């Protein structure tokens, strides 16, 4: 795909030489999008500092986080370094026997060949807020342009953050692939990234992560809760140590704009690229647009929430910015109805459930599965309320697993259910606030957020914890605190419910969240009334705002998902999305679905549970490789939808090799072929 970068400029020069401006071609000026604030940039040499590893290299990323010269006052550069270190490790398994340094990692090049180097990548980084001028949105956008970017073969990859992570949340996933393939990477924290507000000192994070008072930060704050001074003071006095963070407490339901902010990141990338590679216009002020969606390959990518953002961006792409999609384990919420998902000969249960629906269900039963003989309170309380059966702890835990399977989880997730107990508690509590657009002062279902001490009592963040929060926090900050626990506020895991008087891990609060999801009392089944009914209506309205349409506008797309995913189960998300897409695009769809056995949402489990789990990460890079090749040459077809059957290890002393994680095939056998017929998707057992 060759680019005629200088055509307009040469035409301009020719007309000027002839002494006439009357018939000059109008220039397509590279104008800064109106939603972008001030743009800052910095170039990294690829030796002392770089785009991918902040100068740490493969070895440094595998080591402990670097220390700050002054832990109470880390510099912006130190925060960036540690944010890259923390976010890279958060989405990958850094254990050498899990594939780090051989199958993936900074030293593994774009061809998948492991080298002896450190994998540092030189280039320039640009950062700006996307906002409406109020300073209340302040979505952080960032573009990395590697030194190897070739304007003759331009490409852009989106790296919208996974989870609730900050702007570097996709550095180890789509970011690394893009940089290695000499593509510009367009990042967005999607309005849910790290933004810690602490009431005790009225402080916030600036765009570069450094802490400042709310007043001093002004509109440069990543997040400041919308409260009056009187409300701040009253809450701080009544609830010391409690905090607010952006994803939960912005009162904007940021997920409804995840597609939009991903597209804005792409527009930001085009802007900085044209400033860099476009020629100067006749006005000697602006640059002429050289790189456009017509001559640039743009792939929407990322993992988890970032992957869902990529799909939503493709659905909302009215300007044709995106060429294709390659995403793994997407947190996507397909509209329900009109399609059928089957595994083998049977229709699955629970297709297309919303995140808040299934996370609140999991938050009831996973803590029971994780319970020990010395602390069976959650199981005991569920039995007492008629929500669980079994005469002893083992029987009760088996019943909890059975209920989750009946709701839509696969048996493949059984071994991981206990490990996800704390995760879904965080998800359920965070998204209740987010979807309902509740203020931090609303204490939804009696829940708030704060660090806790050894007695499970809420305490303030230390000065050093606040100072490093941009680098160390994943966007969901502190512990979930149950304010209504018998005896006073406690971390949820130590909470005693008033209704049971048991140490049941705050069951009353999570029954309340479940009621918000369903609109009925989680125990009696009676319709909600009063304030709780109103809160449920708000939450349901927020959930409706984020539902996917399934219309990818004819774009080629590859979704890869691990069959063992216990956080975002395949029946609720990817399988259902393929079904919904079939109802919308039918035979014209270019969507491919790859389901990988023994892969789950968190690659770190491949080291912790080697007999059950393999890393999914390698499949993201393979999907991106195939998508780029297809977009640059239609002679390279996309792989058919298929199940990839992996091979686990006996223990983690044996290294993972290609034999454990085989690649896609161009002609899958019938037992491995995923079929879409009409509006039915059938996945082999």
XYZ file of C-alpha atoms in Angstrom:
685
model
C 0.000 0.000 0.000
C 2.073 2.940 -1.278
C 1.409 6.513 -0.155
C 1.653 9.518 -2.429
C 2.625 11.757 0.476
C 3.939 14.689 -1.538
C 1.309 14.956 -4.268
C -0.564 17.876 -2.774
C 2.618 19.671 -1.800
C 4.117 19.305 -5.295
C 0.921 20.586 -6.852
C 1.061 23.578 -4.541
C 4.669 24.352 -5.438
C 3.922 24.034 -9.154
C 1.025 26.452 -8.979
C 3.077 28.951 -7.010
C 5.913 28.754 -9.543
C 3.478 29.621 -12.335
C 2.463 32.715 -10.386
C -1.177 31.794 -9.997
C -3.221 30.855 -6.949
C -6.641 31.069 -8.539
C -6.995 27.392 -9.409
C -4.996 25.759 -6.630
C -6.369 22.533 -5.233
C -7.814 22.996 -1.719
C -5.559 21.526 0.919
C -6.740 18.950 3.430
C -5.330 20.555 6.538
C -4.331 18.517 9.563
C -6.429 20.153 12.262
C -6.310 19.246 15.920
C -9.570 17.618 17.077
C -11.582 20.009 19.215
C -11.881 17.620 22.133
C -8.105 17.378 22.604
C -6.454 19.479 25.282
C -2.813 20.470 25.416
C -0.486 17.872 23.902
C 2.822 17.051 25.548
C 5.451 14.826 23.968
C 8.781 13.241 24.760
C 11.251 11.241 22.669
C 13.030 8.208 24.104
C 16.378 6.984 22.802
C 15.735 3.265 23.214
C 18.749 2.880 25.481
C 18.383 4.843 28.706
C 14.607 4.934 28.302
C 12.133 3.592 25.768
C 8.490 3.214 24.807
C 7.968 -0.409 25.837
C 9.989 -0.969 29.010
C 10.880 2.533 30.298
C 14.532 1.581 29.995
C 14.137 -1.538 32.141
C 14.320 -4.029 29.294
C 13.314 -7.675 29.468
C 15.461 -8.251 32.546
C 14.126 -5.254 34.458
C 10.502 -6.098 33.734
C 11.071 -9.561 35.199
C 12.601 -8.087 38.366
C 10.949 -6.317 41.299
C 9.604 -2.816 40.790
C 12.359 -0.171 40.904
C 12.578 1.963 44.030
C 11.825 5.684 44.028
C 14.584 8.071 45.016
C 12.080 9.742 47.348
C 9.063 7.459 47.957
C 6.971 10.356 49.233
C 7.642 12.418 46.103
C 8.256 10.246 43.052
C 8.916 12.119 39.833
C 6.712 11.867 36.760
C 9.461 9.873 35.009
C 9.692 7.435 37.917
C 5.912 7.023 37.960
C 5.867 6.346 34.223
C 8.651 3.779 34.617
C 6.874 1.940 37.408
C 3.498 2.168 35.660
C 4.992 0.467 32.607
C 6.610 -2.147 34.841
C 3.418 -2.840 36.790
C 1.021 -2.844 33.853
C 3.228 -5.059 31.701
C 3.462 -7.674 34.439
C -0.234 -7.417 35.295
C -1.409 -8.979 32.032
C 1.410 -11.469 31.442
C 2.928 -14.430 33.236
C 6.544 -13.380 33.778
C 7.697 -16.880 34.731
C 10.317 -18.142 32.265
C 8.759 -21.621 32.133
C 5.420 -20.057 31.194
C 6.980 -18.653 28.011
C 8.399 -15.286 29.058
C 11.571 -14.710 27.091
C 10.913 -17.586 24.677
C 7.358 -17.334 23.351
C 6.743 -13.722 24.341
C 8.453 -10.786 26.016
C 10.372 -7.702 24.870
C 13.231 -9.801 23.466
C 10.915 -11.804 21.198
C 10.700 -9.997 17.875
C 7.746 -9.427 15.565
C 8.423 -12.774 13.864
C 8.259 -14.584 17.191
C 12.004 -15.188 17.357
C 13.588 -14.873 20.794
C 16.810 -12.866 20.882
C 19.476 -12.090 23.421
C 18.663 -8.375 23.635
C 16.525 -6.414 26.080
C 13.831 -5.409 23.585
C 13.890 -1.661 24.145
C 12.103 0.418 21.516
C 12.983 4.034 20.705
C 10.355 6.551 19.673
C 8.131 9.428 20.692
C 5.195 9.512 23.083
C 2.357 12.044 22.892
C -0.279 12.517 25.591
C -3.407 14.656 25.946
C -6.809 14.702 27.590
C -10.021 14.270 25.641
C -12.602 16.470 27.309
C -15.547 18.761 26.681
C -13.807 21.710 28.329
C -15.253 21.087 31.774
C -12.356 18.998 33.058
C -14.871 16.414 34.301
C -14.236 13.860 31.541
C -10.453 14.081 31.126
C -10.040 10.787 29.299
C -6.297 10.251 28.923
C -5.182 9.501 25.362
C -1.632 8.573 24.453
C 0.088 7.799 21.155
C 3.417 6.032 20.842
C 5.236 6.347 17.508
C 8.193 3.950 17.301
C 11.351 5.123 15.559
C 10.806 2.347 13.034
C 7.415 3.677 11.881
C 7.434 3.696 8.066
C 5.069 6.223 6.435
C 5.211 4.154 3.255
C 3.548 1.256 5.089
C 1.682 3.001 7.903
C -0.235 1.151 10.571
C -2.006 2.052 13.809
C -3.071 -0.317 16.572
C -5.392 0.632 19.412
C -4.401 -0.211 22.962
C -7.386 0.697 25.103
C -6.700 -0.260 28.709
C -7.908 -3.544 30.121
C -9.789 -3.677 33.391
C -9.904 -0.279 35.054
C -6.219 0.334 34.404
C -4.549 3.615 33.629
C -3.166 4.785 30.315
C -0.402 2.142 30.136
C -2.838 -0.710 30.781
C -2.372 -2.251 27.316
C 1.412 -1.885 27.086
C 2.018 -5.631 27.424
C -0.734 -6.640 25.007
C -1.653 -4.588 21.920
C 0.996 -1.998 22.762
C 3.926 -4.385 22.568
C 2.718 -5.990 19.345
C 2.181 -2.614 17.692
C 5.589 -1.250 18.645
C 7.376 -4.389 17.450
C 5.559 -4.188 14.138
C 6.490 -0.499 13.722
C 2.900 0.651 14.129
C 1.807 3.715 16.029
C -0.121 2.661 19.119
C -3.208 4.654 20.130
C -3.991 4.218 23.817
C -7.026 5.307 25.822
C -7.660 4.883 29.531
C -11.339 5.011 28.446
C -12.332 7.347 31.264
C -11.969 4.617 33.866
C -8.240 4.687 34.451
C -6.360 5.334 37.658
C -7.724 8.440 39.327
C -7.502 8.309 43.099
C -9.199 10.994 45.180
C -8.469 11.000 48.915
C -10.750 12.923 51.239
C -8.319 13.280 54.115
C -6.022 15.654 52.208
C -8.293 16.608 49.280
C -5.720 15.334 46.759
C -5.823 13.949 43.217
C -3.608 12.552 40.459
C -2.432 14.846 37.693
C -2.229 13.570 34.124
C 1.411 12.549 34.664
C 0.537 10.712 37.872
C 2.010 13.193 40.339
C -0.231 14.070 43.306
C -1.593 17.563 43.908
C -4.358 19.177 45.903
C -7.694 19.417 44.172
C -7.454 23.186 44.060
C -3.938 23.228 42.632
C -4.793 20.583 40.022
C -7.876 22.327 38.707
C -8.790 20.889 35.289
C -5.564 18.875 35.104
C -6.874 16.304 37.572
C -7.469 12.813 36.183
C -10.504 12.661 38.439
C -12.158 14.855 41.034
C -15.551 13.820 42.441
C -18.335 16.311 41.891
C -19.101 17.337 45.462
C -19.512 20.600 47.284
C -16.924 21.607 49.858
C -19.475 20.964 52.594
C -20.180 17.457 51.259
C -16.459 16.677 51.087
C -15.856 17.830 54.632
C -18.859 15.976 56.026
C -17.953 12.705 54.298
C -14.294 12.951 55.312
C -15.289 13.476 58.950
C -17.867 10.700 59.043
C -15.898 8.141 57.022
C -12.152 8.614 57.543
C -9.879 6.819 55.118
C -12.565 6.292 52.474
C -11.607 7.135 48.905
C -13.168 7.757 45.513
C -11.855 6.527 42.184
C -12.787 7.357 38.648
C -14.311 4.178 37.282
C -16.757 3.810 40.155
C -17.420 7.404 41.119
C -17.233 9.664 38.061
C -21.058 9.491 37.773
C -20.669 9.248 33.988
C -20.900 5.485 33.346
C -17.639 5.638 31.367
C -18.270 2.283 29.692
C -20.938 3.822 27.486
C -18.145 5.849 25.828
C -15.449 3.171 25.554
C -15.977 2.841 21.813
C -15.997 6.605 21.385
C -12.769 7.180 23.307
C -11.047 4.388 21.382
C -11.984 6.138 18.140
C -10.737 9.418 19.584
C -7.391 7.756 20.302
C -7.202 6.745 16.627
C -7.968 10.313 15.537
C -5.280 11.551 17.914
C -2.836 9.118 16.296
C -3.672 10.366 12.812
C -3.207 13.941 14.003
C 0.260 13.417 15.486
C 1.365 11.286 12.539
C 0.332 13.947 10.056
C 2.069 16.610 12.111
C 5.175 14.450 11.917
C 5.008 13.247 8.310
C 2.729 15.695 6.508
C 4.273 18.592 4.578
C 3.698 22.192 5.612
C 0.597 23.748 4.101
C 0.557 26.976 2.099
C -0.461 28.900 5.217
C 2.880 27.914 6.795
C 0.970 27.058 9.966
C -0.726 23.726 9.466
C 0.359 20.498 7.859
C -1.305 18.793 4.921
C -2.885 15.446 5.691
C -0.755 12.650 4.265
C -1.932 9.630 6.240
C -5.620 8.784 6.136
C -7.787 5.752 6.839
C -7.637 4.974 3.124
C -3.868 4.474 3.058
C -3.247 3.378 6.658
C -4.015 0.017 8.223
C -5.697 0.527 11.585
C -6.436 -2.454 13.819
C -8.632 -2.095 16.889
C -7.204 -4.400 19.530
C -6.509 -5.067 23.213
C -7.736 -7.511 25.846
C -10.633 -7.744 28.310
C -12.340 -4.346 28.731
C -9.978 -2.976 26.093
C -11.048 -5.720 23.696
C -14.695 -4.884 24.323
C -13.812 -1.258 23.603
C -12.280 -2.321 20.271
C -15.492 -4.075 19.239
C -17.623 -1.125 20.348
C -15.349 1.243 18.401
C -15.801 -0.834 15.248
C -19.566 -0.762 15.756
C -19.541 3.030 16.149
C -17.013 3.780 13.400
C -19.010 6.030 11.078
C -15.819 7.636 9.667
C -14.162 4.436 8.505
C -11.184 4.877 10.838
C -10.799 1.173 11.644
C -9.695 -1.410 9.086
C -10.156 -4.522 11.228
C -10.359 -5.914 14.764
C -8.179 -8.457 16.590
C -9.058 -8.855 20.251
C -8.928 -11.411 23.029
C -11.222 -12.223 25.980
C -13.483 -9.212 25.351
C -15.721 -7.919 28.088
C -18.572 -7.287 25.675
C -22.277 -7.285 26.492
C -24.323 -8.397 23.490
C -27.961 -7.498 23.315
C -29.903 -10.664 24.085
C -32.354 -12.510 21.877
C -32.598 -13.585 18.268
C -29.715 -16.071 18.288
C -28.798 -19.424 19.801
C -25.495 -20.628 21.222
C -24.856 -24.354 21.274
C -21.969 -26.424 22.573
C -21.981 -29.821 20.964
C -25.586 -30.962 20.681
C -27.055 -28.808 23.443
C -28.023 -25.169 23.747
C -25.963 -23.473 26.458
C -27.412 -21.811 29.524
C -26.933 -18.141 30.170
C -26.034 -16.837 26.737
C -25.528 -13.075 26.582
C -25.944 -12.173 30.236
C -24.775 -8.701 31.263
C -21.612 -8.186 33.295
C -23.489 -6.833 36.300
C -25.895 -9.758 36.201
C -23.273 -12.493 36.252
C -20.739 -10.702 38.462
C -23.337 -10.195 41.210
C -24.320 -13.861 40.918
C -20.675 -14.936 41.167
C -20.128 -12.612 44.137
C -22.675 -14.670 46.076
C -21.279 -18.133 45.409
C -17.556 -17.846 44.682
C -16.719 -16.754 48.272
C -18.400 -19.949 49.469
C -16.290 -22.036 47.081
C -13.206 -20.282 48.465
C -14.238 -20.809 52.107
C -12.246 -22.936 54.522
C -13.407 -25.248 57.273
C -12.439 -22.616 59.799
C -14.490 -19.879 58.117
C -17.559 -21.359 56.405
C -19.761 -18.333 57.120
C -20.748 -17.462 53.536
C -21.850 -21.037 52.793
C -23.695 -21.324 56.105
C -25.562 -18.061 55.565
C -26.547 -18.993 52.001
C -27.965 -22.302 53.248
C -29.915 -20.513 55.965
C -31.499 -18.247 53.364
C -32.455 -21.148 51.103
C -29.964 -20.162 48.419
C -27.666 -23.174 48.796
C -27.926 -26.863 49.694
C -25.634 -29.362 51.363
C -25.088 -30.914 54.758
C -21.415 -30.064 55.036
C -18.925 -27.596 53.582
C -17.818 -29.852 50.715
C -21.395 -30.547 49.662
C -22.229 -26.859 49.879
C -19.227 -25.906 47.743
C -20.151 -28.517 45.170
C -23.676 -27.115 45.063
C -22.272 -23.598 44.589
C -20.243 -24.809 41.600
C -23.299 -26.553 40.194
C -25.353 -23.375 40.481
C -22.675 -21.403 38.624
C -22.595 -24.019 35.855
C -26.376 -23.917 35.583
C -26.168 -20.132 35.260
C -23.768 -20.300 32.321
C -20.220 -21.005 33.507
C -18.540 -24.031 31.937
C -17.221 -26.976 33.909
C -13.801 -25.856 32.657
C -14.052 -22.988 35.172
C -14.607 -25.160 38.246
C -10.942 -25.214 39.207
C -10.748 -21.397 38.997
C -13.965 -20.399 40.788
C -12.417 -19.993 44.235
C -9.576 -17.854 42.891
C -12.065 -15.373 41.404
C -14.024 -14.713 44.598
C -12.301 -11.441 45.410
C -12.259 -10.320 41.785
C -15.994 -10.495 41.244
C -16.622 -8.767 44.556
C -14.604 -5.814 43.246
C -16.358 -5.935 39.873
C -19.842 -6.086 41.370
C -19.241 -3.212 43.782
C -17.439 -1.003 41.254
C -19.936 -1.441 38.450
C -22.923 -0.888 40.739
C -21.650 2.639 41.293
C -20.624 3.086 37.659
C -23.817 1.881 35.984
C -26.061 3.706 38.438
C -23.948 6.882 38.195
C -23.944 7.059 41.975
C -21.816 9.454 43.987
C -19.189 8.156 46.381
C -21.334 9.532 49.218
C -24.281 7.286 48.261
C -22.785 4.177 49.950
C -24.656 1.847 47.588
C -25.762 -1.309 49.440
C -23.683 -0.106 52.372
C -20.431 -0.477 50.420
C -17.538 1.931 50.082
C -13.795 1.691 49.333
C -10.742 2.192 51.536
C -7.483 0.540 52.546
C -7.905 -1.671 55.610
C -5.596 -2.714 58.430
C -4.859 -6.074 60.040
C -8.165 -5.900 61.934
C -10.048 -5.244 58.652
C -10.889 -1.705 59.777
C -10.683 1.085 57.171
C -7.605 3.296 57.384
C -6.223 6.110 55.211
C -3.675 5.524 52.476
C -0.171 6.413 53.610
C 1.584 9.341 51.971
C 3.822 6.947 50.028
C 0.851 4.882 48.817
C -0.891 7.986 47.542
C 2.272 9.244 45.884
C 2.796 5.997 43.957
C -0.873 5.260 43.207
C -0.604 6.132 39.504
C 1.958 3.356 39.069
C 0.810 0.728 41.537
C -2.986 0.749 41.423
C -5.032 -1.081 38.793
C -7.831 1.479 38.699
C -9.966 -0.185 41.384
C -8.440 1.130 44.579
C -8.477 -0.020 48.163
C -10.680 -2.775 49.600
C -14.444 -3.079 49.445
C -15.680 -1.932 52.848
C -19.027 -2.953 54.358
C -20.182 0.075 56.296
C -23.177 -1.711 57.853
C -21.268 -4.629 59.354
C -22.227 -5.556 62.902
C -19.749 -3.820 65.173
C -18.752 -1.181 62.632
C -17.275 -0.882 59.164
C -15.031 -3.737 58.042
C -13.387 -5.007 54.893
C -16.092 -7.062 53.191
C -14.255 -10.345 53.834
C -14.588 -9.780 57.608
C -18.051 -8.268 57.517
C -20.865 -9.579 59.709
C -24.334 -9.243 58.182
C -27.098 -7.855 60.400
C -29.625 -10.389 59.052
C -27.540 -13.455 59.887
C -25.273 -12.197 62.679
C -22.642 -14.392 60.994
C -19.177 -13.645 59.685
C -20.525 -14.289 56.196
C -18.296 -11.922 54.201
C -20.958 -9.213 54.170
C -23.575 -11.352 52.456
C -26.342 -8.805 53.066
C -24.474 -6.256 50.935
C -24.032 -8.669 48.050
C -27.635 -9.819 48.198
C -28.465 -6.133 47.877
C -26.247 -5.822 44.769
C -27.891 -8.923 43.345
C -31.287 -7.326 43.903
C -30.154 -4.216 42.012
C -29.240 -6.451 39.077
C -32.520 -8.344 38.942
C -35.069 -5.862 40.256
C -36.376 -8.375 42.803
C -35.384 -9.297 46.339
C -32.546 -11.825 46.049
C -34.026 -14.018 48.796
C -37.808 -13.703 48.597
C -38.153 -12.918 44.906
C -40.549 -10.053 45.682
C -40.388 -6.953 43.491
C -38.256 -4.173 44.904
C -39.930 -1.052 46.223
C -38.909 2.416 47.316
C -35.313 3.561 47.230
C -33.915 0.153 46.298
C -36.267 -0.083 43.306
C -35.142 3.355 42.175
C -31.494 2.370 42.495
C -32.105 -0.809 40.525
C -33.754 1.181 37.749
C -30.707 3.448 37.566
C -28.345 0.490 37.372
C -30.410 -1.211 34.676
C -30.462 2.009 32.654
C -26.678 2.120 32.842
C -26.389 -1.503 31.753
C -28.619 -0.761 28.755
C -26.300 2.087 27.734
C -23.360 -0.279 27.225
C -25.065 -3.061 25.274
C -23.329 -4.017 22.028
C -25.200 -4.073 18.717
C -23.144 -6.795 17.014
C -22.857 -4.707 13.835
C -19.178 -4.608 12.837
C -19.985 -2.728 9.625
C -18.473 -5.405 7.429
C -15.022 -5.102 8.996
C -12.879 -8.222 9.275
C -12.530 -9.248 12.902
C -10.982 -12.000 14.989
C -12.107 -12.661 18.553
C -10.043 -15.082 20.632
C -11.329 -16.299 23.981
C -10.172 -18.897 26.505
C -12.723 -21.605 27.199
C -11.786 -21.645 30.898
C -12.375 -17.899 31.346
C -14.051 -17.572 34.723
C -14.231 -13.780 34.912
C -15.772 -13.189 31.459
C -17.258 -16.586 30.570
C -17.523 -17.384 26.866
C -21.266 -18.053 26.979
C -21.981 -14.564 28.261
C -19.587 -12.669 25.991
C -17.773 -13.905 22.874
C -20.014 -16.810 21.904
C -23.072 -14.618 22.348
C -21.454 -11.783 20.391
C -20.855 -14.106 17.434
C -24.514 -15.084 17.589
C -25.671 -11.481 17.730
C -23.365 -10.556 14.853
C -24.958 -13.328 12.800
C -28.401 -11.794 13.313
C -27.152 -8.406 12.118
C -24.591 -9.093 9.390
C -25.609 -12.597 8.371
C -23.617 -14.135 5.542
C -21.779 -10.849 4.929
C -20.035 -11.081 8.300
C -16.236 -11.237 8.315
C -16.037 -12.162 11.986
C -13.943 -15.162 13.020
C -14.069 -16.729 16.474
C -11.218 -18.749 17.976
C -11.849 -20.570 21.262
C -8.752 -21.835 23.077
C -9.036 -24.722 25.515
C -7.290 -24.474 28.901
C -6.906 -20.695 28.560
C -8.507 -18.244 30.959
C -8.650 -14.520 31.716
C -5.463 -14.258 33.781
C -2.288 -15.704 32.304
C -0.634 -15.826 35.727
C -2.657 -18.963 36.424
C -0.579 -20.811 33.820
C 2.222 -20.799 36.402
C -0.005 -21.338 39.446
C -2.136 -24.077 37.832
C 0.061 -25.557 35.095
C -1.991 -28.754 34.865
C -5.086 -26.729 33.975
C -4.049 -23.476 32.292
C -1.940 -22.236 29.359
C -1.282 -18.567 28.490
C -3.732 -16.902 26.099
C -1.353 -14.023 25.347
C 0.390 -15.742 22.439
C -2.943 -16.001 20.636
C -3.495 -12.238 20.725
C -0.244 -11.720 18.842
C -1.123 -14.475 16.364
C -4.521 -12.902 15.739
C -2.881 -9.522 15.149
C -0.303 -11.095 12.823
C -3.005 -12.699 10.700
C -5.172 -9.574 10.677
C -2.311 -7.329 9.560
C -1.353 -9.761 6.802
C -4.965 -9.957 5.616
C -5.434 -6.194 5.573
C -2.232 -5.684 3.611
C -2.969 -8.471 1.176
C -6.334 -10.133 0.638
C -4.361 -13.118 -0.641
C -3.781 -13.919 3.049
C -7.125 -15.205 4.315
C -8.328 -15.075 7.883
C -8.457 -18.441 9.656
C -11.888 -20.084 9.919
C -13.639 -20.065 13.279
C -12.305 -22.972 15.308
C -11.446 -24.505 18.643
C -7.704 -24.680 19.330
C -6.885 -27.572 21.617
C -3.915 -26.881 23.831
C -1.820 -29.195 25.993
C -1.194 -28.377 29.643
C 1.866 -29.348 31.688
C 2.232 -31.721 34.601
C 3.878 -28.981 36.670
C 5.498 -25.566 36.261
C 9.031 -26.919 36.186
C 8.505 -27.880 32.552
C 8.681 -25.011 30.059
C 5.754 -24.207 27.805
C 6.606 -24.682 24.138
C 4.810 -24.251 20.843
C 3.573 -27.823 21.251
C 1.532 -26.706 24.273
C -0.035 -23.744 22.465
C -0.546 -24.741 18.808
C -1.543 -22.026 16.374
C -4.704 -21.599 14.313
C -5.075 -23.809 11.262
C -6.402 -22.900 7.835
C -8.569 -26.026 7.568
C -9.790 -27.180 10.981
C -11.184 -30.680 11.203
C -14.882 -31.127 11.808
C -14.476 -31.782 15.563
C -12.709 -28.424 15.863
C -14.814 -26.295 13.516
C -17.025 -23.605 15.015
C -20.047 -23.265 12.751
C -22.430 -20.357 12.292
C -25.629 -21.397 10.547
C -28.258 -18.726 10.256
C -28.413 -17.277 13.749
C -27.053 -20.329 15.552
C -23.428 -20.682 16.602
C -22.298 -24.221 17.380
C -19.063 -24.766 19.269
C -17.664 -28.308 19.436
C -17.274 -29.942 22.847
